[in-house]
Short mmCIF file of C-alpha atoms and ligand atoms in Angstrom, two decimals:
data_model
loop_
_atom_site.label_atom_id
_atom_site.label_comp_id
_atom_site.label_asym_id
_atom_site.label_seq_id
_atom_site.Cartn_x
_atom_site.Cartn_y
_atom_site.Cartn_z
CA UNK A 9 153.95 115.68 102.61
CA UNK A 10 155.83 115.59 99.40
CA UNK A 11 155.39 113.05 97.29
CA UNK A 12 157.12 111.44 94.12
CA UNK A 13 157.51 114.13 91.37
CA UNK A 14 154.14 114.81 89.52
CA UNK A 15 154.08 113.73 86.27
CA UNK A 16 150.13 114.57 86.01
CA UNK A 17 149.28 116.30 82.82
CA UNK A 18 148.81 120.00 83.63
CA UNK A 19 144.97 120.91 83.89
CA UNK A 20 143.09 123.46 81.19
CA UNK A 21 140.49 125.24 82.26
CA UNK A 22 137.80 122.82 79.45
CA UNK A 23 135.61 125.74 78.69
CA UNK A 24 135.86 129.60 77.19
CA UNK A 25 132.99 130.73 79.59
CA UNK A 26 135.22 128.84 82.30
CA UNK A 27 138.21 130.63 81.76
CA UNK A 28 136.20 133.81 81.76
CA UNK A 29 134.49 133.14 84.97
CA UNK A 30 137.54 132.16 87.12
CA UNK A 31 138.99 135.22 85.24
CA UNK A 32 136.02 137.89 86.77
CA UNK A 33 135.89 135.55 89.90
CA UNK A 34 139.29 136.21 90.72
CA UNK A 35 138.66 140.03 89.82
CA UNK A 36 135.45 140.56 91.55
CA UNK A 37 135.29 140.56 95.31
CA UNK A 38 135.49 142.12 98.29
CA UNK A 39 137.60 145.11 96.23
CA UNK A 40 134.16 145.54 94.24
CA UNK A 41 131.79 144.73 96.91
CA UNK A 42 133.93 146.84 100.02
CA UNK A 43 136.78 149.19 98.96
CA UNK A 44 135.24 150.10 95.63
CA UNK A 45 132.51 152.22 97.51
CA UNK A 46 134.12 153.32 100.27
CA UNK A 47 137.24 154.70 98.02
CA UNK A 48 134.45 156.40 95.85
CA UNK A 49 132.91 158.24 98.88
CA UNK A 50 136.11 159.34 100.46
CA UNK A 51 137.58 160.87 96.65
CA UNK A 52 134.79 162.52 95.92
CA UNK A 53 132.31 160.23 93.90
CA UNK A 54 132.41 160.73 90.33
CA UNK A 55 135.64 162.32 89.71
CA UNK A 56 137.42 159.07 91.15
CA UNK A 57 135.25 156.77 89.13
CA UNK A 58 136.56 158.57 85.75
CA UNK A 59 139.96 158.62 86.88
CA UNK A 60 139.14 154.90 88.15
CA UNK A 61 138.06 153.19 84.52
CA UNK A 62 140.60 155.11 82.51
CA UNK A 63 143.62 153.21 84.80
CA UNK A 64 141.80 149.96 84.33
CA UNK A 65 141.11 150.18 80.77
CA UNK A 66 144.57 152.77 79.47
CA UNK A 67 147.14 151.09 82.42
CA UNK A 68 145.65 147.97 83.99
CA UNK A 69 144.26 146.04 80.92
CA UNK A 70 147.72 146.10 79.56
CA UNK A 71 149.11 144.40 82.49
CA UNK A 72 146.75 142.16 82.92
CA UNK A 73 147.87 140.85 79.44
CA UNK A 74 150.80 140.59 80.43
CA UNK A 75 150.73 138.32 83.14
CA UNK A 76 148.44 136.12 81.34
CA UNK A 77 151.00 135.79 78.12
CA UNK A 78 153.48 134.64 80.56
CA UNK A 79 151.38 132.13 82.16
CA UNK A 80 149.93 130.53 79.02
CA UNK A 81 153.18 130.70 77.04
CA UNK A 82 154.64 129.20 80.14
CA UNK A 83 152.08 126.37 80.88
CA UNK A 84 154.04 126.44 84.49
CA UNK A 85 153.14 128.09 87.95
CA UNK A 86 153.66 131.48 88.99
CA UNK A 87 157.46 130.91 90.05
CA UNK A 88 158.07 128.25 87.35
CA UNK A 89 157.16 130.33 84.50
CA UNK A 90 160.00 133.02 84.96
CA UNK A 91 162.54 129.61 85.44
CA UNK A 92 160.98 128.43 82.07
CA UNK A 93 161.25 131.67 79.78
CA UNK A 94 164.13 133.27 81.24
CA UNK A 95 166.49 130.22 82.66
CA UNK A 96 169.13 130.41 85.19
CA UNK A 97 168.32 134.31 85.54
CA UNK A 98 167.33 136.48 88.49
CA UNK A 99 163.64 136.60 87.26
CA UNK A 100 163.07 133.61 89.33
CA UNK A 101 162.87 135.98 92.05
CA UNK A 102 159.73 138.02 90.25
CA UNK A 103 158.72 134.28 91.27
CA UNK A 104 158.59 134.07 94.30
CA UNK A 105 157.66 137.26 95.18
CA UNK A 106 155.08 136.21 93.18
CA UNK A 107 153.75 133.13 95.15
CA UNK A 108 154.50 134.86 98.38
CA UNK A 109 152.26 138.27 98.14
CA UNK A 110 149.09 135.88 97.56
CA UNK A 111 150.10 133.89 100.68
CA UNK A 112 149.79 137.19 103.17
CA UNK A 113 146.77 138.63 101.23
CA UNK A 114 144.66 135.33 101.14
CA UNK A 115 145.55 135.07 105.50
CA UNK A 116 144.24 138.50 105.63
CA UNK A 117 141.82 138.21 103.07
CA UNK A 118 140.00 135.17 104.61
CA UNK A 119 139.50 137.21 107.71
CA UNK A 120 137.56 140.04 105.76
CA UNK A 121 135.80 137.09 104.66
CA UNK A 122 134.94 135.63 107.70
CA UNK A 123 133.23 138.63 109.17
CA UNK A 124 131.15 138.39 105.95
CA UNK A 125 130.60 134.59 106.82
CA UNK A 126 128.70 136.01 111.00
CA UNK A 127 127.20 139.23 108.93
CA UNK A 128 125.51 136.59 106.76
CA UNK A 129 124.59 134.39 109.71
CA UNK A 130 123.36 137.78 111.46
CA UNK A 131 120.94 138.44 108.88
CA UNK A 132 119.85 135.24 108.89
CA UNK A 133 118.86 135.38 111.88
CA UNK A 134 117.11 138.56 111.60
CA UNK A 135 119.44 140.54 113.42
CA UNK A 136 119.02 143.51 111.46
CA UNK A 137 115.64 143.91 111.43
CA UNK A 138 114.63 145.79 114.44
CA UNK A 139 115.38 149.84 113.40
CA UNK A 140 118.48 149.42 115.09
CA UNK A 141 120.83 152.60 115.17
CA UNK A 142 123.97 153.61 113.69
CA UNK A 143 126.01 154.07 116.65
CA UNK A 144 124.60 150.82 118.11
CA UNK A 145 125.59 148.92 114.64
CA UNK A 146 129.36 150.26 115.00
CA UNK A 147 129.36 149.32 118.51
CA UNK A 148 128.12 145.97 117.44
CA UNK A 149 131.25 145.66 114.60
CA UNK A 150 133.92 146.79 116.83
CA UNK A 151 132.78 144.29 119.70
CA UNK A 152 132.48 141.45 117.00
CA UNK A 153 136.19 142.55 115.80
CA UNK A 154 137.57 142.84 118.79
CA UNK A 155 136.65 139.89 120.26
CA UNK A 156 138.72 136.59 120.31
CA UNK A 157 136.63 133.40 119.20
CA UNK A 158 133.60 134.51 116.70
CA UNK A 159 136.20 136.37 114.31
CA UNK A 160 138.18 133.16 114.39
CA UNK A 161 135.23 131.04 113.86
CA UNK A 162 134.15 132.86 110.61
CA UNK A 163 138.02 133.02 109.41
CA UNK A 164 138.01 128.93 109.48
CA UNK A 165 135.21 128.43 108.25
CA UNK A 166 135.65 130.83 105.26
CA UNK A 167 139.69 129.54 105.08
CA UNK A 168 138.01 125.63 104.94
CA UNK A 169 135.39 126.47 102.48
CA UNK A 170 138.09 127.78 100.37
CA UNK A 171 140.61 124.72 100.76
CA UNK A 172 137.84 122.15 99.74
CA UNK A 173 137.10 124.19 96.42
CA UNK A 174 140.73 124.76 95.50
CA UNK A 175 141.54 120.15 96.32
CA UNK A 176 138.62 119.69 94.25
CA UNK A 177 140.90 121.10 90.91
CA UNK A 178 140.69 123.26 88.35
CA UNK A 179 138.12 121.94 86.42
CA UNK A 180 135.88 119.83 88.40
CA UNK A 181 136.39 122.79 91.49
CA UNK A 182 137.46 126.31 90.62
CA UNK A 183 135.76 126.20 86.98
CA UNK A 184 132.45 124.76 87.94
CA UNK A 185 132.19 126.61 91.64
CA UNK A 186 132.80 130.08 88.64
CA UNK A 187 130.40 128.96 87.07
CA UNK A 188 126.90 128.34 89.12
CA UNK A 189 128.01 131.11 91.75
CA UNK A 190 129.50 134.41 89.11
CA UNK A 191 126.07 134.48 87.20
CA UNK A 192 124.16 134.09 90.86
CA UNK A 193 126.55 137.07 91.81
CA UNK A 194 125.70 139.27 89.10
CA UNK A 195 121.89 138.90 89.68
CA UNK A 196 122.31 139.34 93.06
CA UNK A 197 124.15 142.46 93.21
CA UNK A 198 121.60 143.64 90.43
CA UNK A 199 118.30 142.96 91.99
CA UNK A 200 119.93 144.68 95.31
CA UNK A 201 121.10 148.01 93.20
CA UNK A 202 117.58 147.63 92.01
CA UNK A 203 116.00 148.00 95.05
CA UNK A 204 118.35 150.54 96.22
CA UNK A 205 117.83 153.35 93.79
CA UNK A 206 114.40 153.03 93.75
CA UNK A 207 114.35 154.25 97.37
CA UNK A 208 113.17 157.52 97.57
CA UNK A 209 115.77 159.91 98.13
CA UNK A 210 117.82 158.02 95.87
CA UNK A 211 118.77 160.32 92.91
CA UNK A 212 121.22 162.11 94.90
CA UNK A 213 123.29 159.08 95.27
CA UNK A 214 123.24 158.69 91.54
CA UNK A 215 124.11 162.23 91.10
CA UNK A 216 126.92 161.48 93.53
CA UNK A 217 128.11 158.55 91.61
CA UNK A 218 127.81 159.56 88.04
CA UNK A 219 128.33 163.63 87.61
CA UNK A 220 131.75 164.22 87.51
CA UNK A 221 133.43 167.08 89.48
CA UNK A 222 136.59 167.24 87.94
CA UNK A 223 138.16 170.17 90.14
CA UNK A 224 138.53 167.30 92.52
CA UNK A 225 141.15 165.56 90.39
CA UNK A 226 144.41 165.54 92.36
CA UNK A 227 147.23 162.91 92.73
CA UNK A 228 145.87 161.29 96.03
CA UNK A 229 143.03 160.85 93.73
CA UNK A 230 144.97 159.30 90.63
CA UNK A 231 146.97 157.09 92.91
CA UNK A 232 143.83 155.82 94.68
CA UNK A 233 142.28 155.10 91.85
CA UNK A 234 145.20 152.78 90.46
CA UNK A 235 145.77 151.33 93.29
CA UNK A 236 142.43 150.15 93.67
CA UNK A 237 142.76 148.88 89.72
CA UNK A 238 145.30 146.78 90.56
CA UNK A 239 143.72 145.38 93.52
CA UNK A 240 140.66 144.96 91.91
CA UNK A 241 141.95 143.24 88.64
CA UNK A 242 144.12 140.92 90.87
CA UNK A 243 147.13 141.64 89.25
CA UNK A 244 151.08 142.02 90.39
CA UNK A 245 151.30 138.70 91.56
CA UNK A 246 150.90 135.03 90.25
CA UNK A 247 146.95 135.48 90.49
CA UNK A 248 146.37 136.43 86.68
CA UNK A 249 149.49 134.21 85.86
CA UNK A 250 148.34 130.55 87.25
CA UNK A 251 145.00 131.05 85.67
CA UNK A 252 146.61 131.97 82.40
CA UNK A 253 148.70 128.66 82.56
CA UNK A 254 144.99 127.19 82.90
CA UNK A 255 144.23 128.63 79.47
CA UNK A 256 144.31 126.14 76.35
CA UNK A 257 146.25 127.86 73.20
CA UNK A 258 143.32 127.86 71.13
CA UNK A 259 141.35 130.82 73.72
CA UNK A 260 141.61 134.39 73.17
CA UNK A 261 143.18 135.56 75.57
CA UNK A 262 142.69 139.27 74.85
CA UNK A 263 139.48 138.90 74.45
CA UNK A 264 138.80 136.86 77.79
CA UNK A 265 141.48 139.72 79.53
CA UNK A 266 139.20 142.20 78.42
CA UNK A 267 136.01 140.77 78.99
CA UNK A 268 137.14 139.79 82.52
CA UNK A 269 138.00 143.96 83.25
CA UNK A 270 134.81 144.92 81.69
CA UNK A 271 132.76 142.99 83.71
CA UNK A 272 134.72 143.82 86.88
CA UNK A 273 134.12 147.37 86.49
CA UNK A 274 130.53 146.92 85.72
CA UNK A 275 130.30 145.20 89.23
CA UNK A 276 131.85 147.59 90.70
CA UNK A 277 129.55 150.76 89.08
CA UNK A 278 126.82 148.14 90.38
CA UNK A 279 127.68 147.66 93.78
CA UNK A 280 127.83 151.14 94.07
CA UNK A 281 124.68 151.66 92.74
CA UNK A 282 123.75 149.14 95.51
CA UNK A 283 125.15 151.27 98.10
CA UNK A 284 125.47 154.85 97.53
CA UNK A 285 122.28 155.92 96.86
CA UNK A 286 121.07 154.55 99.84
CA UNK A 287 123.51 156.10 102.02
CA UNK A 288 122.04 159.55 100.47
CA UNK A 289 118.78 158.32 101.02
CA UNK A 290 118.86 158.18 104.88
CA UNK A 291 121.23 161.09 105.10
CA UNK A 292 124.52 158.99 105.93
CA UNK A 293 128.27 160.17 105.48
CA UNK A 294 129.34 158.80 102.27
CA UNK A 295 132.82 159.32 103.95
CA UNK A 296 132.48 156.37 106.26
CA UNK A 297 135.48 154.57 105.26
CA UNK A 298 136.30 150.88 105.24
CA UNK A 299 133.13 150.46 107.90
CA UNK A 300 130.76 151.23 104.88
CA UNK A 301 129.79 147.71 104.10
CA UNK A 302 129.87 146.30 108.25
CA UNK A 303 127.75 149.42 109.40
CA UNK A 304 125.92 151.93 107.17
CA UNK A 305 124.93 148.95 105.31
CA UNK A 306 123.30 146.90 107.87
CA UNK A 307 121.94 150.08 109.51
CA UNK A 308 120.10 150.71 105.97
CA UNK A 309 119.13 147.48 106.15
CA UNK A 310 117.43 147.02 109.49
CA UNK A 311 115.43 150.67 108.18
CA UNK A 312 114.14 149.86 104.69
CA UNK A 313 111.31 147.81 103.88
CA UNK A 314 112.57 144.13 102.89
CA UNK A 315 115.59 145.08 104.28
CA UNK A 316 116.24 141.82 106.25
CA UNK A 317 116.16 140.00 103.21
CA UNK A 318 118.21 142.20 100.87
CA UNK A 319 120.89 141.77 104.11
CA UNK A 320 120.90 138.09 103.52
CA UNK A 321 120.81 138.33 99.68
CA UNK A 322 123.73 141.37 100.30
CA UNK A 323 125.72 139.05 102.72
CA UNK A 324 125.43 135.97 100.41
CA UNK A 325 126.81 137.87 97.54
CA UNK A 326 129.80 139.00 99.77
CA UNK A 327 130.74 135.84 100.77
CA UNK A 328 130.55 134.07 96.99
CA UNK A 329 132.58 137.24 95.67
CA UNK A 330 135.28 136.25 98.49
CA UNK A 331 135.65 133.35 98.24
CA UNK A 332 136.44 133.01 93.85
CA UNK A 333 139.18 135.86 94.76
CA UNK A 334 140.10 133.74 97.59
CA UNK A 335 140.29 130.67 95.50
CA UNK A 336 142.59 132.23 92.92
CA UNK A 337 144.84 133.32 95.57
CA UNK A 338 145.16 130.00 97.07
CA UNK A 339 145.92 128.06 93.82
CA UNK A 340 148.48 130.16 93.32
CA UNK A 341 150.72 128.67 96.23
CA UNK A 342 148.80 125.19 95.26
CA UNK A 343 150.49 125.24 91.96
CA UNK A 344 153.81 126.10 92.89
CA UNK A 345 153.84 123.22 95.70
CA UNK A 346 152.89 120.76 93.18
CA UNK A 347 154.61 121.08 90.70
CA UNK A 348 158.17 122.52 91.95
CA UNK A 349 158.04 121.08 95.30
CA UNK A 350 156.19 117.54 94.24
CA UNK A 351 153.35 118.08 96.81
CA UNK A 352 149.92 116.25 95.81
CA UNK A 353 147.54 118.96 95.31
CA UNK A 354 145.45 117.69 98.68
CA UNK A 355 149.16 118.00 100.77
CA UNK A 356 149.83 121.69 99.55
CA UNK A 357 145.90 122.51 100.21
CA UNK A 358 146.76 121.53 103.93
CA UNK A 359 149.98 123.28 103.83
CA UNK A 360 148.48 125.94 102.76
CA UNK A 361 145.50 126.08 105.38
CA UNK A 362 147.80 125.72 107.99
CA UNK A 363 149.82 128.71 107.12
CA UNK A 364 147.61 130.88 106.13
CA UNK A 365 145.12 130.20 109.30
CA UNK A 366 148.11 130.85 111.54
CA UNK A 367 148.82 134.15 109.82
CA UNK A 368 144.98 134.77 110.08
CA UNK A 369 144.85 134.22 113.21
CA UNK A 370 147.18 137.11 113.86
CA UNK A 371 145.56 139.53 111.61
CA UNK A 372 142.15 138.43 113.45
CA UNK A 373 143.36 139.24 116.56
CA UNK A 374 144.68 142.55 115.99
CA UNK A 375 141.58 143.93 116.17
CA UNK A 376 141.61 143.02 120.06
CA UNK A 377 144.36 141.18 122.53
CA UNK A 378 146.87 141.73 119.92
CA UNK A 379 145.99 145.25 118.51
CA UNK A 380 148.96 146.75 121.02
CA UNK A 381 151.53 144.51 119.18
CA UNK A 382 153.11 146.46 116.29
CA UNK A 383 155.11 146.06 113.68
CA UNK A 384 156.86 148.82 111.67
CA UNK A 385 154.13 150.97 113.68
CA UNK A 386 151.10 149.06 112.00
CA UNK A 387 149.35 145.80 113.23
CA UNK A 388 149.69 142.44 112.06
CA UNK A 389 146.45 143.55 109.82
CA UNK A 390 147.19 146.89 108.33
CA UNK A 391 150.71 145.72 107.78
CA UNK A 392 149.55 143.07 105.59
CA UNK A 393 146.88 145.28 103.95
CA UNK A 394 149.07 147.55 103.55
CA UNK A 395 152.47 145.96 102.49
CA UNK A 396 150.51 144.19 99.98
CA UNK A 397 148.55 146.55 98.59
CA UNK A 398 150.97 149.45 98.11
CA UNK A 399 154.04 148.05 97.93
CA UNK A 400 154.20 144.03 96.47
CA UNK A 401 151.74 144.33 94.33
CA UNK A 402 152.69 147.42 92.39
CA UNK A 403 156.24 145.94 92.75
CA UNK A 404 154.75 142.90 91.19
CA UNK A 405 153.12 144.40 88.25
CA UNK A 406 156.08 146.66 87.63
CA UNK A 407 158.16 143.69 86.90
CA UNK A 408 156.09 141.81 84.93
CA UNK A 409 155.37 144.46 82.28
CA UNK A 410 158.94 145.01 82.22
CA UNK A 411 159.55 141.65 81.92
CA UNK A 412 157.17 140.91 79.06
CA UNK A 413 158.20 144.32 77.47
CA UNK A 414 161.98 144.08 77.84
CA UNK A 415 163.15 140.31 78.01
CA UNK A 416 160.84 138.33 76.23
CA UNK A 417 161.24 138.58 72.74
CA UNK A 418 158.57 140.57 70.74
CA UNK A 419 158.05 138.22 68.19
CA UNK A 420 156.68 135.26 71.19
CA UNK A 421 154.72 138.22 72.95
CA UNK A 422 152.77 139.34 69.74
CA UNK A 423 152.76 135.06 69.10
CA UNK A 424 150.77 134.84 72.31
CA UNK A 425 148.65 137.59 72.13
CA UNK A 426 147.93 136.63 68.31
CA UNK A 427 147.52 133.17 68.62
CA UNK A 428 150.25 133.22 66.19
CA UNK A 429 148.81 135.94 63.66
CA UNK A 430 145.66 133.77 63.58
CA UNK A 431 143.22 136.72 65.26
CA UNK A 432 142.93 139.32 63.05
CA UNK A 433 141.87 141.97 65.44
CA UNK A 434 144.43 141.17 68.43
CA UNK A 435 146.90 141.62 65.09
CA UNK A 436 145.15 144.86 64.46
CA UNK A 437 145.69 146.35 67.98
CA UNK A 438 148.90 144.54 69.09
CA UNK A 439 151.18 146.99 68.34
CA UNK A 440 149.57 149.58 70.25
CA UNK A 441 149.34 147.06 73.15
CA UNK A 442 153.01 146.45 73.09
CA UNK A 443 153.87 150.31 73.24
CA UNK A 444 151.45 150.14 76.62
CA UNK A 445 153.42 147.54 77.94
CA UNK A 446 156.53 148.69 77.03
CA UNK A 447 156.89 152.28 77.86
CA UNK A 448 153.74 153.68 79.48
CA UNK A 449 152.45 150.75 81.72
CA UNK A 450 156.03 150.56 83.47
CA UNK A 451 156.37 154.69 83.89
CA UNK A 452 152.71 154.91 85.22
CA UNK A 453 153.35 152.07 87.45
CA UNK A 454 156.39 153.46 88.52
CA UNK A 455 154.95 156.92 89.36
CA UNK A 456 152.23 155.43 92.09
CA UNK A 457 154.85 153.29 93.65
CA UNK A 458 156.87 156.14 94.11
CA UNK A 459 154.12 158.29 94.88
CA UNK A 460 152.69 155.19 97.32
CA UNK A 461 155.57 154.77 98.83
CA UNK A 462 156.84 158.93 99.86
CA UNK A 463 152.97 159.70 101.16
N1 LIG B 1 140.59 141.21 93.04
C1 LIG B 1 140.15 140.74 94.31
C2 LIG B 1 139.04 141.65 94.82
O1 LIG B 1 138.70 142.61 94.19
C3 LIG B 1 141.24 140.68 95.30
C4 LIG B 1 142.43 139.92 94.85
C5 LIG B 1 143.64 140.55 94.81
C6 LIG B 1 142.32 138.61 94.41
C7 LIG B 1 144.73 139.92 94.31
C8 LIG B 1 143.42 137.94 93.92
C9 LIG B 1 144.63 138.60 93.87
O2 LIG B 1 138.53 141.43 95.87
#
């Protein structure tokens, strides 16, 4: 229900090793953990990963400056900041495209999730542990998917988890959830890659992953790879842009930008150390697709010694990756209910939950009563997948650089960026940054759109 207007004092993230976590939480998750592989094995390995870190680091890193200038120079939500620095204009529109494409991603989003929630609850119950094959693990997925009431079970429960972080606040419940669970995350995912390539067989994997064929450079490549950058980075929507509103104006936010894309690509290079060379190892098709995680992994799992306990530690890492993306998409639509439509923050957490469970609910059961029903061709699912992925979200991040590059004024972008002139190496580099952002970021963009949107 709305309430009176909220005069609360906006919320700071209090920490710099808070920002940076709910930063890389947002970035790292179940783009690292599940389409970061499977994209590598069906674009050939090592050839996408090259073309994959130059986008994040030459295209991506650029925009992901962007939206957080505009959020901390702001200090407003996601569709308040473009009211704020460019009044009574048409960017208020870049708004709320920019508070609606995190509203169908977390619905869908939450239902990836939940299938992580039973996979976790499978291998804790030792599910995997009894040489099962591949064929019978697919069959298990597709009747898991497929059916009505477990699917919907795991998307509540993941969707609840995810409200009660996002009521408890910024500080006391995004920043300090980022903080026990990213490190767990990282030695997680490292004591699992750990165990995988030291499987025998396991070199070829590497090989796979980290000698570069570069005949097999084409644009389905290039536009994979950048897609998946923006996915991965969370940007083109309010994402990067509430949680630079967060940021106090005494952070670097260049420096916490950059850390936050180095350490999501790290993730990803580890998760696919955690996966790829086992997939070699017990002669699997690298090719698998999107099923990768759901059944090669748990098929290597129920085959390797320790394997049901490298499920649960796999499963567990899934689910905390999920749900600190999750999170970030939520507060999005949080913010912008409290403080344009008055909402307390526990109102617009319900409003939220309802919505995006309904939605959910739909995506869930496309996989089986509803997977005749089709819109544009596509169910509910793949239509959100992708109608976010390859269309709002470059949309998204087109407009913003062109929004930082060609309407703000270059004196308040280099201001932000500089901590007015007081960071001698942002002042070093910001010119260069401003040429990405104006001219190359929006052209690049704009060439995978197009290219997204004619194949
Ligand atoms: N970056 C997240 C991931 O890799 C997904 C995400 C996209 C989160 C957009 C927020 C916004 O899983």
């Amino acid at each position: 229900m709305p309430s009176t207007p909220n005069t609360m004092e906006r919320e700071n993230f209090a920490t710099k090793f808070g920002v940076l976590v709910a930063m890389a939480g947002s970035a790292i998750g179940l783009g690292n953990l599940w389409r970061f592989p499977y994209l590598v094995g069906s674009y050939g390995g090592a050839a996408f990963i090259f073309v994959y870190i130059i986008c994040v680091f030459v295209l991506c890193l650029p925009i992901l400056f962007s939206e957080v200038i505009v959020g901390r120079r702001s200090h407003a939500n996601a569709f308040g900041a473009f009211k704020k620095l460019a009044p009574g204009s048409r960017w208020k529109w870049l708004g709320a495209l920019s508070v609606l494409t995190p509203l169908i991603i977390v619905s869908y989003y939450s239902v990836v999730g939940g299938w992580g929630v039973e996979y976790f609850f499978k291998s804790v119950t030792f599910e995997f542990t009894d040489g099962m094959t591949q064929s019978q693990l697919g069959t298990l997925f597709s009747s898991f998917t497929s059916s009505v009431w477990a699917p919907l079970m795991g998307h509540t429960i993941f969707l609840l988890m995810t409200a009660l972080i996002v009521i408890s606040g910024v500080k006391s419940g995004i920043e300090k959830f980022g903080k026990v669970m990213m490190p767990m995350l990282f030695v997680l995912i490292v004591i699992i890659a750990v165990r995988a390539v030291t499987l025998p067989g396991a070199a070829e994997g590497l090989a796979y992953l980290f000698k570069p064929d570069f005949s097999k450079i084409d644009a389905s490549v290039c536009s994979a790879a950048l897609g998946q950058a923006f996915f991965s980075l969370s940007l083109g929507m309010g994402t990067m842009l509430t949680y630079g509103s967060y940021v106090s104006k005494k952070e670097n936010i260049a420096a916490s930008s950059s850390y936050t894309a180095i350490s999501d690509t790290i993730f990803a290079l580890l998760a696919s150390c955690a996966i790829m060379p086992a997939v070699f190892a017990f002669g699997l098709d690298p090719e698998e697709g999107p099923s990768l995680v759901f059944e090669t992994l748990p098929f290597i799992f129920s085959n390797m010694s320790l394997g049901a306990f490298v499920a649960i530690l796999f499963f567990l890492a899934l689910i905390v990756a999920a749900l600190t993306s999750s999170i970030s998409l939520y507060e999005v639509v949080v913010a912008y209910l409290v403080e344009e439509k008055h909402y307390t923050r526990k109102g617009a957490a319900i409003l939220v939950f309802v919505v995006a469970w309904v939605l959910g609910i739909l995506c869930s059961l496309s996989f089986g009563p509803l997977s005749e029903f089709r819109i544009f061709g596509q169910t509910v699912f793949n239509l959100f997948d992708k109608l976010s992925a390859n269309f709002l979200m470059p949309l998204g991040g087109l407009l913003i650089v062109i929004f930082v590059g060609w309407v703000m004024k270059k004196s308040d972008v280099i201001d932000e960026f500089t901590n007015g002139g007081s960071l001698k190496a942002n002042v070093r580099v910001s010119g260069f940054v401003y040429f990405l952002i104006r001219y190359i970021c929006p052209l690049a963009v704009l060439a995978v759109f197009l290219t997204a949107l004619i194949f």
